[in-house]
XYZ file of C-alpha atoms in Angstrom:
313
model
C 4.229 -2.264 0.399
C 7.912 -2.304 -0.444
C 10.271 -3.349 2.322
C 12.569 -0.376 1.789
C 11.850 3.019 0.282
C 13.294 6.297 1.479
C 15.044 7.648 4.554
C 16.885 6.522 7.692
C 15.816 7.506 11.179
C 17.787 8.719 14.185
C 19.052 6.794 17.208
C 16.757 5.217 19.783
C 18.510 7.155 22.537
C 17.093 10.447 21.284
C 14.120 12.177 22.912
C 10.949 10.144 22.212
C 9.122 13.344 21.259
C 11.667 14.373 18.634
C 10.470 14.098 15.044
C 12.403 11.535 13.013
C 13.659 9.353 15.867
C 13.170 5.629 16.213
C 11.136 6.331 19.348
C 8.740 8.476 17.339
C 8.672 5.818 14.644
C 7.630 3.299 17.279
C 4.851 5.601 18.431
C 3.622 5.820 14.827
C 3.725 2.028 14.538
C 1.578 1.727 17.648
C -0.933 4.241 16.255
C -1.146 2.195 13.036
C -1.562 -0.985 15.105
C -4.415 0.672 16.978
C -6.104 1.517 13.653
C -5.692 -2.105 12.529
C -7.337 -3.364 15.715
C -10.313 -1.065 15.178
C -10.633 -2.232 11.571
C -10.307 -5.847 12.735
C -13.115 -5.349 15.267
C -15.430 -3.937 12.580
C -14.561 -6.783 10.203
C -15.389 -9.365 12.869
C -18.652 -7.599 13.678
C -19.720 -7.494 10.028
C -18.333 -10.855 8.889
C -15.705 -9.371 6.562
C -12.546 -11.301 5.670
C -9.180 -9.605 5.224
C -5.501 -10.535 5.511
C -2.154 -8.914 6.236
C -0.219 -8.001 3.096
C 3.161 -6.699 1.946
C 5.624 -5.545 4.569
C 3.093 -6.136 7.344
C 2.774 -9.806 6.426
C 6.564 -10.050 6.101
C 6.881 -8.479 9.538
C 4.445 -10.991 11.041
C 6.329 -13.945 9.527
C 9.912 -12.756 10.026
C 9.646 -10.630 13.195
C 6.212 -11.460 14.682
C 5.861 -7.668 14.682
C 6.556 -4.669 12.465
C 9.643 -4.758 10.340
C 11.666 -2.531 12.705
C 12.033 0.293 10.181
C 8.528 0.044 8.689
C 5.962 2.749 9.319
C 2.621 1.636 7.922
C 0.311 -1.376 7.720
C -1.042 -3.101 4.603
C -4.107 -5.329 4.463
C -6.144 -6.824 1.609
C -9.793 -7.691 1.080
C -11.545 -9.440 -1.780
C -13.524 -6.886 -3.776
C -16.871 -8.070 -2.385
C -15.617 -7.716 1.209
C -13.923 -4.403 0.390
C -17.190 -2.925 -0.905
C -19.071 -4.287 2.097
C -16.484 -2.844 4.484
C -16.709 0.601 2.892
C -20.507 0.565 3.219
C -20.085 0.465 7.025
C -16.692 2.070 7.678
C -17.572 5.774 7.609
C -20.413 5.398 10.096
C -19.033 2.639 12.313
C -15.318 3.364 12.727
C -14.458 5.729 15.601
C -14.579 9.472 14.969
C -10.815 9.811 15.465
C -10.313 7.982 12.156
C -10.837 9.273 8.619
C -11.700 6.856 5.795
C -9.836 8.232 2.787
C -10.626 7.177 -0.775
C -11.992 8.754 -3.942
C -15.533 8.549 -2.559
C -14.781 10.509 0.611
C -12.345 13.136 -0.678
C -11.324 14.404 -4.097
C -7.741 14.797 -2.871
C -7.172 11.107 -2.078
C -4.643 10.725 -4.897
C -4.929 6.911 -4.771
C -7.450 4.316 -5.943
C -7.483 2.189 -2.791
C -8.525 3.105 0.773
C -6.470 4.431 3.659
C -7.729 4.700 7.223
C -6.119 7.838 8.690
C -5.527 8.867 12.282
C -6.861 12.371 12.977
C -4.397 13.037 15.810
C -0.984 12.518 14.155
C 0.993 13.796 11.182
C 2.985 11.649 8.789
C 4.646 13.343 5.817
C 5.530 10.994 2.962
C 8.237 11.267 0.334
C 6.866 12.867 -2.800
C 3.863 15.111 -3.394
C 1.463 14.927 -0.425
C -2.099 13.893 -1.165
C -5.088 13.907 1.119
C -5.123 13.696 4.896
C -1.657 13.487 6.470
C -2.334 11.305 9.516
C -0.647 7.980 10.313
C -2.546 5.361 8.308
C -3.123 1.809 7.201
C -3.650 0.799 3.562
C -6.595 -1.372 2.515
C -6.206 -2.891 -0.962
C -9.107 -4.431 -2.892
C -8.250 -7.792 -4.460
C -9.955 -8.754 -7.727
C -10.533 -12.129 -9.363
C -8.747 -12.175 -12.728
C -9.729 -14.203 -15.777
C -8.208 -17.644 -16.415
C -7.947 -16.575 -20.063
C -4.527 -14.917 -20.461
C -5.594 -12.792 -23.452
C -8.707 -11.460 -21.705
C -6.735 -10.915 -18.507
C -4.040 -8.853 -20.248
C -6.099 -6.736 -22.646
C -9.305 -6.183 -20.672
C -8.249 -6.377 -17.010
C -4.543 -5.516 -16.718
C -3.665 -3.449 -19.778
C -3.778 -0.005 -18.105
C -1.907 -1.392 -15.104
C 0.924 -2.810 -17.255
C 1.057 0.333 -19.386
C 1.262 2.575 -16.316
C 4.098 0.560 -14.779
C 6.111 0.661 -18.018
C 5.562 4.406 -18.464
C 6.471 5.053 -14.838
C 9.681 3.023 -15.223
C 10.849 4.717 -18.407
C 10.239 8.196 -16.958
C 11.967 7.498 -13.637
C 14.890 9.949 -13.231
C 18.450 8.685 -12.850
C 20.000 9.026 -9.422
C 22.704 11.653 -8.923
C 25.666 11.578 -8.818
C 25.455 8.999 -11.615
C 28.758 7.219 -10.912
C 28.447 7.060 -7.132
C 28.754 3.320 -6.296
C 25.391 3.124 -4.531
C 23.673 4.714 -7.574
C 25.654 3.325 -10.503
C 24.116 -0.171 -10.790
C 20.584 1.180 -10.329
C 21.191 3.800 -13.011
C 22.493 1.191 -15.462
C 19.344 -0.890 -14.861
C 17.173 2.174 -15.433
C 19.003 2.950 -18.673
C 18.405 -0.610 -19.903
C 14.693 -0.237 -19.124
C 14.576 3.118 -20.922
C 16.182 1.568 -24.017
C 14.008 -1.554 -24.040
C 10.733 0.275 -23.478
C 11.428 3.587 -25.193
C 8.094 3.469 -27.164
C 6.253 3.954 -23.870
C 7.854 7.401 -23.541
C 5.052 8.787 -25.718
C 2.434 7.971 -23.070
C 1.499 10.196 -20.156
C 1.002 8.437 -16.822
C -1.537 11.025 -15.619
C -3.646 10.417 -18.719
C -3.495 6.673 -18.036
C -4.564 7.283 -14.429
C -7.527 9.425 -15.521
C -8.629 6.821 -18.087
C -8.376 4.202 -15.361
C -10.719 6.200 -13.114
C -13.249 6.634 -15.927
C -13.341 2.943 -16.865
C -12.674 1.135 -13.581
C -16.309 0.591 -12.534
C -17.058 -1.219 -15.782
C -13.985 -3.463 -15.459
C -14.667 -4.234 -11.808
C -18.281 -5.138 -12.530
C -17.309 -7.602 -15.262
C -14.540 -9.145 -13.165
C -16.952 -10.052 -10.369
C -18.114 -12.926 -12.596
C -14.628 -14.419 -13.030
C -13.615 -17.784 -11.628
C -11.819 -17.470 -8.302
C -8.531 -19.213 -9.075
C -6.369 -16.140 -9.822
C -6.293 -13.054 -7.622
C -4.409 -9.781 -7.879
C -4.436 -6.207 -6.643
C -7.478 -4.376 -7.938
C -7.721 -3.690 -11.646
C -7.922 -0.001 -10.700
C -4.667 -0.134 -8.694
C -2.027 0.716 -11.277
C 1.020 0.486 -9.010
C 1.371 -3.314 -8.702
C 0.827 -6.242 -11.053
C 1.400 -9.209 -8.704
C -0.880 -12.235 -9.195
C -1.663 -14.950 -6.622
C -3.162 -18.410 -6.785
C -6.329 -18.638 -4.715
C -4.884 -21.733 -3.039
C -2.022 -19.612 -1.646
C -4.492 -17.254 0.055
C -7.411 -19.396 1.159
C -8.240 -20.724 3.620
C -6.808 -17.946 5.761
C -4.960 -18.674 8.984
C -3.738 -16.450 11.828
C -0.285 -15.350 12.969
C 0.997 -13.182 15.787
C 1.644 -9.582 14.779
C 2.862 -7.513 17.722
C 0.476 -8.422 20.578
C -2.460 -10.031 18.772
C -3.446 -12.621 16.184
C -4.399 -11.401 12.715
C -5.478 -13.164 9.489
C -2.777 -14.050 6.944
C -2.742 -16.020 3.660
C -2.907 -19.777 4.231
C 0.299 -20.409 2.279
C 2.075 -17.221 3.306
C 5.424 -18.659 2.213
C 4.343 -18.821 -1.446
C 2.613 -15.461 -1.092
C 5.758 -13.737 0.214
C 7.991 -15.495 -2.305
C 5.739 -14.074 -5.005
C 6.223 -10.584 -3.565
C 9.840 -10.550 -2.411
C 11.609 -13.635 -3.780
C 12.919 -16.827 -2.193
C 15.118 -15.015 0.336
C 12.340 -12.998 1.975
C 13.430 -14.194 5.443
C 16.873 -12.634 4.955
C 17.334 -9.154 6.379
C 18.286 -6.523 3.767
C 21.619 -4.697 4.105
C 21.667 -1.972 6.744
C 21.752 0.712 4.068
C 18.410 -0.467 2.693
C 16.601 -0.630 6.029
C 14.780 2.566 5.275
C 11.266 3.910 5.525
C 8.577 5.516 3.373
C 8.348 8.789 5.217
C 10.357 11.883 6.055
C 8.513 13.258 9.083
C 6.280 11.891 11.826
C 4.699 13.894 14.624
C 2.433 12.249 17.178
C 2.065 14.921 19.868
C -0.088 17.543 18.168
C -1.299 20.788 19.648
C -4.997 21.630 19.351
C -4.140 24.059 16.562
C -2.136 21.438 14.634
C -4.929 18.925 15.012
C -7.497 21.418 13.713
C -5.260 22.292 10.760
C -4.722 18.599 9.951
C -8.438 17.842 9.777
C -10.020 21.063 8.546
C -10.575 19.880 4.952
C -11.334 16.257 5.743
C -14.923 15.755 6.697
C -17.162 13.412 4.786
C -19.101 14.631 1.759
């Protein structure tokens, strides 16, 4: 979802089949776009609403296409549509796609859904979880209570706790005094000082408690008024809230070569995510991507290895 995360790619003049080149990145973007179109077709068939989110929405607004250095696609669905989509997705999406979530594989490692391509490999920064194909993210969106106390303690508490614990345990960048790292390290130190009590908590324990209690929270939240929306109560990574009037009614914008649904007031939506200057390109040094390796031309053996553990329960 973030606009910039990890590693630069090579020059566009390099061999298109080389791993880590912009040409390969473009191939991965086109695979992700193909997944989106297949998801879009199923949503239209089944009357399911969704909208572009995060860097994908920013790309549609600012570039009418992918952010040039981005390598995945984000979309959102209201919880009711998300559940409906998942009831059809496994059977009705093409066989070259794998629907990855905690219901289809124990190794998902995330609480939302990713639709994975069975014929490509994308290695992300950090510990790999689940199927390693090029993917799109599908985030459930919940209705949150208008009552701030109920919203914080019964719907968002584990989310807020997880974010604070994650922040205080984030390692400092090395070398500490290198100019590009120094300001970030000072900010991290301030966070560690301000929130030091959270150091006693374990983020994995919070995640496990979230999994155990999420169905109960989700069920109760289905009865909330529909004026405040946010990423699912079971998604611990983000705490952004949106006014319903900024999302609905949906409209459509060009993304690459087709029209896709976007929030009705996408300007407010993106300002909420990225700030008032979301149309401004980040510095060249921050135009970086989530992933460290992409391969799109797999041998039969590589394809078999990629998919061997990922067949539906």
